[in-house]
Short mmCIF file of N, CA, C and O in Angstrom, two decimals:
data_model
loop_
_atom_site.label_atom_id
_atom_site.label_comp_id
_atom_site.label_asym_id
_atom_site.label_seq_id
_atom_site.Cartn_x
_atom_site.Cartn_y
_atom_site.Cartn_z
N UNK A 47 74.85 90.74 106.79
CA UNK A 47 75.34 89.32 106.38
C UNK A 47 76.62 89.48 107.32
O UNK A 47 77.54 90.11 106.97
N UNK A 48 77.29 88.49 108.15
CA UNK A 48 78.30 88.35 108.73
C UNK A 48 79.00 87.27 108.24
O UNK A 48 78.54 86.01 107.81
N UNK A 49 80.18 87.45 107.98
CA UNK A 49 81.25 86.43 107.22
C UNK A 49 81.52 85.46 108.48
O UNK A 49 81.76 85.71 109.33
N UNK A 50 82.28 84.29 107.99
CA UNK A 50 82.52 83.30 108.64
C UNK A 50 83.83 83.78 109.64
O UNK A 50 83.90 83.28 110.72
N UNK A 51 84.62 84.41 109.16
CA UNK A 51 85.77 84.88 109.59
C UNK A 51 85.48 85.53 111.23
O UNK A 51 86.02 85.68 111.91
N UNK A 52 84.29 86.70 110.83
CA UNK A 52 83.95 87.44 111.94
C UNK A 52 83.44 86.68 112.79
O UNK A 52 83.42 87.02 114.14
N UNK A 53 82.27 85.60 112.27
CA UNK A 53 81.76 84.73 113.51
C UNK A 53 82.56 84.12 114.46
O UNK A 53 82.39 83.82 115.55
N UNK A 54 83.93 83.63 113.75
CA UNK A 54 84.77 83.42 114.79
C UNK A 54 85.90 83.91 115.43
O UNK A 54 86.48 83.33 116.16
N UNK A 55 85.65 85.37 115.05
CA UNK A 55 86.26 86.14 115.93
C UNK A 55 87.48 86.45 115.33
O UNK A 55 88.52 87.11 115.89
N UNK A 56 87.83 85.97 114.11
CA UNK A 56 89.08 86.17 113.35
C UNK A 56 89.25 87.52 112.52
O UNK A 56 88.24 87.97 111.95
N UNK A 57 90.17 88.37 113.20
CA UNK A 57 90.25 89.49 112.37
C UNK A 57 90.78 89.62 110.90
O UNK A 57 90.93 88.82 110.33
N UNK A 58 90.01 90.54 110.35
CA UNK A 58 90.20 90.83 108.75
C UNK A 58 91.81 91.26 108.50
O UNK A 58 92.46 91.40 109.30
N UNK A 59 91.83 91.55 107.38
CA UNK A 59 93.17 91.73 106.75
C UNK A 59 93.55 92.98 107.36
O UNK A 59 92.88 93.98 108.13
N UNK A 60 95.07 93.26 107.10
CA UNK A 60 95.44 94.45 107.95
C UNK A 60 95.85 95.41 106.77
O UNK A 60 96.02 95.31 105.73
N UNK A 61 95.69 96.71 107.12
CA UNK A 61 95.74 97.85 106.03
C UNK A 61 96.65 99.08 107.02
O UNK A 61 96.17 99.39 107.92
N UNK A 62 97.97 99.25 106.26
CA UNK A 62 98.70 100.19 106.85
C UNK A 62 98.01 101.98 106.63
O UNK A 62 97.35 101.93 105.56
N UNK A 63 98.34 102.82 107.79
CA UNK A 63 98.14 103.96 107.40
C UNK A 63 98.80 104.55 106.16
O UNK A 63 99.51 104.10 106.05
N UNK A 64 98.25 105.63 105.69
CA UNK A 64 98.52 106.27 104.51
C UNK A 64 100.31 107.09 104.54
O UNK A 64 100.76 106.83 103.84
N UNK A 65 100.09 107.10 106.07
CA UNK A 65 101.85 107.96 106.37
C UNK A 65 102.75 106.52 106.94
O UNK A 65 103.74 106.84 107.33
N UNK A 66 102.56 105.43 106.70
CA UNK A 66 103.47 104.67 106.60
C UNK A 66 103.91 103.49 105.48
O UNK A 66 103.31 103.64 104.29
N UNK A 67 105.32 103.86 105.26
CA UNK A 67 106.25 103.25 103.82
C UNK A 67 106.58 102.15 104.60
O UNK A 67 107.25 101.81 105.59
N UNK A 68 106.70 101.21 103.48
CA UNK A 68 107.24 99.95 103.76
C UNK A 68 108.34 99.53 102.67
O UNK A 68 108.65 99.85 101.71
N UNK A 69 109.47 98.70 103.27
CA UNK A 69 110.46 98.18 102.46
C UNK A 69 111.49 97.38 103.04
O UNK A 69 111.40 96.61 104.02
N UNK A 70 111.06 96.28 102.05
CA UNK A 70 111.83 94.89 102.27
C UNK A 70 113.52 95.24 102.35
O UNK A 70 113.83 96.02 101.46
N UNK A 71 114.01 94.26 103.25
CA UNK A 71 115.44 94.19 103.18
C UNK A 71 115.86 92.68 103.47
O UNK A 71 114.89 91.91 103.19
N UNK A 72 117.07 92.56 103.49
CA UNK A 72 117.76 90.99 103.57
C UNK A 72 117.31 90.38 104.81
O UNK A 72 117.41 89.18 104.88
N UNK A 73 116.76 91.26 105.82
CA UNK A 73 116.27 90.68 107.08
C UNK A 73 115.34 90.76 107.41
O UNK A 73 114.75 90.51 108.85
N UNK A 74 114.28 91.25 106.56
CA UNK A 74 112.96 91.40 106.99
C UNK A 74 112.20 92.55 106.31
O UNK A 74 112.68 92.89 105.14
N UNK A 75 111.44 93.46 107.21
CA UNK A 75 110.61 94.57 106.65
C UNK A 75 110.86 95.88 107.83
O UNK A 75 111.01 95.68 108.84
N UNK A 76 111.11 96.96 107.15
CA UNK A 76 111.28 98.08 107.65
C UNK A 76 109.48 98.86 107.31
O UNK A 76 109.61 99.16 106.18
N UNK A 77 109.49 99.31 108.53
CA UNK A 77 108.14 100.34 108.16
C UNK A 77 108.38 101.70 108.65
O UNK A 77 109.30 101.58 109.97
N UNK A 78 108.25 102.71 108.03
CA UNK A 78 108.19 104.11 108.26
C UNK A 78 107.18 104.60 108.66
O UNK A 78 106.42 105.02 107.88
N UNK A 79 107.04 104.95 109.97
CA UNK A 79 105.85 105.97 110.38
C UNK A 79 106.22 107.74 110.08
O UNK A 79 107.07 108.35 110.79
N UNK A 80 106.11 108.01 108.93
CA UNK A 80 106.36 109.24 108.44
C UNK A 80 105.89 110.43 109.29
O UNK A 80 106.45 111.46 108.95
N UNK A 81 104.77 110.47 109.94
CA UNK A 81 104.25 111.40 110.83
C UNK A 81 105.13 111.62 112.21
O UNK A 81 105.40 112.66 112.69
N UNK A 82 105.79 110.53 112.58
CA UNK A 82 106.67 110.58 113.57
C UNK A 82 108.11 110.36 113.39
O UNK A 82 108.86 110.73 113.95
N UNK A 83 108.44 110.07 112.04
CA UNK A 83 109.88 110.07 111.44
C UNK A 83 110.07 108.86 112.36
O UNK A 83 111.62 108.56 112.69
N UNK A 84 109.46 107.90 112.77
CA UNK A 84 110.18 106.35 113.54
C UNK A 84 110.00 105.29 112.35
O UNK A 84 109.29 105.21 111.77
N UNK A 85 111.23 104.69 112.89
CA UNK A 85 111.15 103.21 112.08
C UNK A 85 110.69 102.08 113.03
O UNK A 85 111.12 102.05 114.30
N UNK A 86 110.06 101.29 112.47
CA UNK A 86 110.14 99.84 112.80
C UNK A 86 110.23 98.84 112.26
O UNK A 86 110.45 98.64 110.79
N UNK A 87 111.31 97.74 112.88
CA UNK A 87 111.79 96.79 111.78
C UNK A 87 111.15 95.33 112.33
O UNK A 87 111.37 95.04 113.46
N UNK A 88 110.87 94.76 111.33
CA UNK A 88 110.19 93.51 111.39
C UNK A 88 111.30 92.75 111.11
O UNK A 88 111.83 92.34 110.08
N UNK A 89 111.34 91.26 111.85
CA UNK A 89 112.25 90.26 111.50
C UNK A 89 111.35 89.33 110.23
O UNK A 89 110.38 89.73 110.19
N UNK A 90 112.17 88.46 110.12
CA UNK A 90 111.54 87.40 108.77
C UNK A 90 110.18 86.96 109.36
O UNK A 90 109.14 87.02 108.59
N UNK A 91 109.75 86.60 110.80
CA UNK A 91 108.58 86.00 111.18
C UNK A 91 107.70 87.25 111.07
O UNK A 91 106.30 86.99 110.63
N UNK A 92 107.77 88.36 111.49
CA UNK A 92 106.75 89.58 111.48
C UNK A 92 106.53 89.92 110.24
O UNK A 92 105.69 90.40 109.56
N UNK A 93 107.61 89.92 109.13
CA UNK A 93 107.04 90.15 107.78
C UNK A 93 106.15 89.23 107.16
O UNK A 93 105.51 89.46 106.46
N UNK A 94 106.67 88.03 107.42
CA UNK A 94 105.88 86.78 107.04
C UNK A 94 104.11 87.17 107.48
O UNK A 94 103.36 86.98 106.43
N UNK A 95 104.07 87.59 108.67
CA UNK A 95 102.82 87.82 109.27
C UNK A 95 102.14 88.81 108.80
O UNK A 95 100.84 88.93 108.03
N UNK A 96 102.73 89.85 108.54
CA UNK A 96 102.75 91.11 107.81
C UNK A 96 101.93 91.24 106.35
O UNK A 96 100.89 91.37 105.76
N UNK A 97 102.93 90.19 105.72
CA UNK A 97 102.67 90.22 104.27
C UNK A 97 101.76 89.17 103.84
O UNK A 97 100.55 89.83 103.04
N UNK A 98 101.13 88.39 104.85
CA UNK A 98 100.18 87.63 104.63
C UNK A 98 98.62 88.49 104.91
O UNK A 98 97.75 88.33 104.19
N UNK A 99 98.73 89.01 105.73
CA UNK A 99 97.48 89.96 106.24
C UNK A 99 97.61 91.27 105.44
O UNK A 99 96.10 91.32 104.60
N UNK A 100 98.30 91.71 104.53
CA UNK A 100 98.48 92.64 103.48
C UNK A 100 97.95 92.13 102.22
O UNK A 100 97.38 92.81 101.56
N UNK A 101 98.24 90.98 102.21
CA UNK A 101 97.54 90.27 101.10
C UNK A 101 96.25 89.85 101.07
O UNK A 101 95.70 89.31 99.74
N UNK A 102 95.42 90.23 102.17
CA UNK A 102 93.79 90.05 102.19
C UNK A 102 93.64 88.80 102.92
O UNK A 102 92.65 88.69 103.24
N UNK A 103 95.02 88.09 103.50
CA UNK A 103 94.68 86.95 104.40
C UNK A 103 93.94 87.77 106.07
O UNK A 103 94.23 88.61 106.05
N UNK A 104 93.36 86.68 106.85
CA UNK A 104 93.21 86.95 108.17
C UNK A 104 94.15 86.51 108.87
O UNK A 104 95.10 85.71 108.62
N UNK A 105 93.79 86.66 110.26
CA UNK A 105 94.91 86.53 111.10
C UNK A 105 95.10 84.68 111.27
O UNK A 105 96.13 84.18 111.85
N UNK A 106 94.10 83.94 110.98
CA UNK A 106 94.26 82.41 111.26
C UNK A 106 94.99 82.25 109.95
O UNK A 106 95.63 81.06 110.28
N UNK A 107 95.16 82.85 108.79
CA UNK A 107 96.00 82.33 107.58
C UNK A 107 97.48 82.77 107.80
O UNK A 107 98.15 81.87 107.85
N UNK A 108 97.33 83.97 108.45
CA UNK A 108 98.66 84.11 109.15
C UNK A 108 99.68 83.27 110.24
O UNK A 108 100.52 82.78 110.05
N UNK A 109 98.60 82.66 110.79
CA UNK A 109 99.05 81.80 112.02
C UNK A 109 99.28 80.73 111.41
O UNK A 109 100.81 79.91 111.40
N UNK A 110 99.07 80.01 110.26
CA UNK A 110 98.99 78.58 109.67
C UNK A 110 100.26 78.91 108.91
O UNK A 110 101.37 78.08 108.92
N UNK A 111 100.52 80.29 108.23
CA UNK A 111 101.77 80.41 107.43
C UNK A 111 102.98 80.56 108.49
O UNK A 111 103.80 79.76 107.81
N UNK A 112 102.99 80.96 109.53
CA UNK A 112 103.91 80.97 110.45
C UNK A 112 104.55 79.85 111.16
O UNK A 112 105.41 79.41 111.17
N UNK A 113 103.24 79.04 111.34
CA UNK A 113 103.70 77.70 111.78
C UNK A 113 104.24 76.99 110.80
O UNK A 113 105.36 76.16 110.89
N UNK A 114 103.76 76.73 109.81
CA UNK A 114 104.34 76.02 108.62
C UNK A 114 105.91 76.41 108.21
O UNK A 114 106.58 75.63 108.18
N UNK A 115 105.86 77.63 107.98
CA UNK A 115 107.22 78.35 107.80
C UNK A 115 108.23 78.21 108.50
O UNK A 115 109.33 77.77 108.31
N UNK A 116 107.92 78.42 109.74
CA UNK A 116 108.91 78.55 111.10
C UNK A 116 109.03 77.16 111.70
O UNK A 116 109.69 77.38 113.14
N UNK A 117 108.18 76.12 111.30
CA UNK A 117 108.13 74.92 112.11
C UNK A 117 107.76 75.26 113.98
O UNK A 117 108.55 74.93 114.42
N UNK A 118 106.92 75.99 114.13
CA UNK A 118 106.50 76.25 115.22
C UNK A 118 105.11 75.75 115.48
O UNK A 118 104.19 75.70 114.78
N UNK A 119 104.75 75.63 116.78
CA UNK A 119 103.24 75.29 117.27
C UNK A 119 102.47 76.15 116.93
O UNK A 119 102.73 77.51 117.03
N UNK A 120 101.04 75.59 116.31
CA UNK A 120 99.90 76.82 116.58
C UNK A 120 99.60 77.59 117.28
O UNK A 120 99.47 78.82 117.32
N UNK A 121 99.77 77.30 118.69
CA UNK A 121 99.28 78.20 119.92
C UNK A 121 100.53 79.27 119.94
O UNK A 121 100.08 80.18 120.26
N UNK A 122 101.79 78.88 119.50
CA UNK A 122 102.64 79.81 119.63
C UNK A 122 102.71 80.79 118.72
O UNK A 122 102.90 81.78 118.85
N UNK A 123 102.08 80.15 117.26
CA UNK A 123 102.17 80.90 116.20
C UNK A 123 100.95 82.41 116.37
O UNK A 123 101.06 83.43 115.93
N UNK A 124 99.80 81.80 117.10
CA UNK A 124 98.82 82.39 117.09
C UNK A 124 98.84 83.51 118.41
O UNK A 124 98.73 84.65 117.94
N UNK A 125 99.83 83.28 119.35
CA UNK A 125 100.29 84.42 120.30
C UNK A 125 101.07 85.61 119.52
O UNK A 125 100.66 86.51 119.74
N UNK A 126 102.19 84.99 118.81
CA UNK A 126 102.84 85.96 118.19
C UNK A 126 102.17 86.69 117.04
O UNK A 126 102.34 88.04 117.23
N UNK A 127 101.25 86.23 116.21
CA UNK A 127 100.51 87.01 115.39
C UNK A 127 99.84 87.91 116.07
O UNK A 127 99.40 89.27 115.84
N UNK A 128 98.93 87.62 117.11
CA UNK A 128 97.70 88.59 118.05
C UNK A 128 98.63 89.76 118.64
O UNK A 128 98.70 90.82 118.53
N UNK A 129 99.94 89.16 119.05
CA UNK A 129 100.91 90.09 119.96
C UNK A 129 101.06 91.22 118.87
O UNK A 129 101.26 92.46 118.88
N UNK A 130 101.94 91.05 117.47
CA UNK A 130 102.42 91.83 116.41
C UNK A 130 100.90 92.82 116.13
O UNK A 130 101.08 93.73 115.93
N UNK A 131 99.82 92.19 115.84
CA UNK A 131 98.92 93.02 115.13
C UNK A 131 98.33 93.95 116.18
O UNK A 131 98.13 95.07 115.90
N UNK A 132 98.36 93.57 117.35
CA UNK A 132 98.06 94.21 118.44
C UNK A 132 98.78 95.50 118.70
O UNK A 132 98.48 96.81 118.95
N UNK A 133 99.91 95.36 118.75
CA UNK A 133 101.29 96.43 118.53
C UNK A 133 100.86 97.24 117.33
O UNK A 133 101.19 98.61 117.54
N UNK A 134 100.86 96.93 116.48
CA UNK A 134 100.75 97.63 114.89
C UNK A 134 99.51 98.63 115.10
O UNK A 134 99.62 99.86 114.84
N UNK A 135 98.54 97.92 115.73
CA UNK A 135 97.06 98.81 115.73
C UNK A 135 97.41 99.70 116.92
O UNK A 135 97.06 100.90 116.36
N UNK A 136 97.85 99.44 118.05
CA UNK A 136 97.76 100.37 118.99
C UNK A 136 98.91 101.35 118.74
O UNK A 136 98.47 102.59 119.24
N UNK A 137 99.91 101.27 117.74
CA UNK A 137 100.68 102.33 117.55
C UNK A 137 100.27 103.12 116.48
O UNK A 137 100.94 104.51 116.06
N UNK A 138 99.23 103.04 115.95
CA UNK A 138 98.59 103.64 114.86
C UNK A 138 99.01 103.41 113.41
O UNK A 138 98.73 104.07 112.36
N UNK A 139 99.78 102.40 113.33
CA UNK A 139 100.66 102.25 111.97
C UNK A 139 99.24 101.26 111.15
O UNK A 139 99.35 101.56 110.26
N UNK A 140 98.66 100.62 111.80
CA UNK A 140 97.73 99.62 111.17
C UNK A 140 96.29 99.67 111.54
O UNK A 140 96.04 100.18 112.79
N UNK A 141 95.32 99.48 111.05
CA UNK A 141 93.86 99.13 111.26
C UNK A 141 93.50 98.32 110.95
O UNK A 141 93.91 97.33 110.26
#
């Protein structure tokens, strides 16, 4: 059985790899790739997207949250969410 989000092509929640540590800061979120010793810094918009996805929301929920919180149009929010998720997955930080 396929759920509705898969039918619409919306990706499911984000999961970080076991070797990724996160820390909230006053300026967003910092990710540490422990295997490479590299840090990634997410600004407040990136933090909101990651937080939404890590809490089980799909990309559509992240788009809605981003558009609502930062008063940007849905097309721009969708592009930003897709870009961030693609980069996190391509880097091996997230699945």
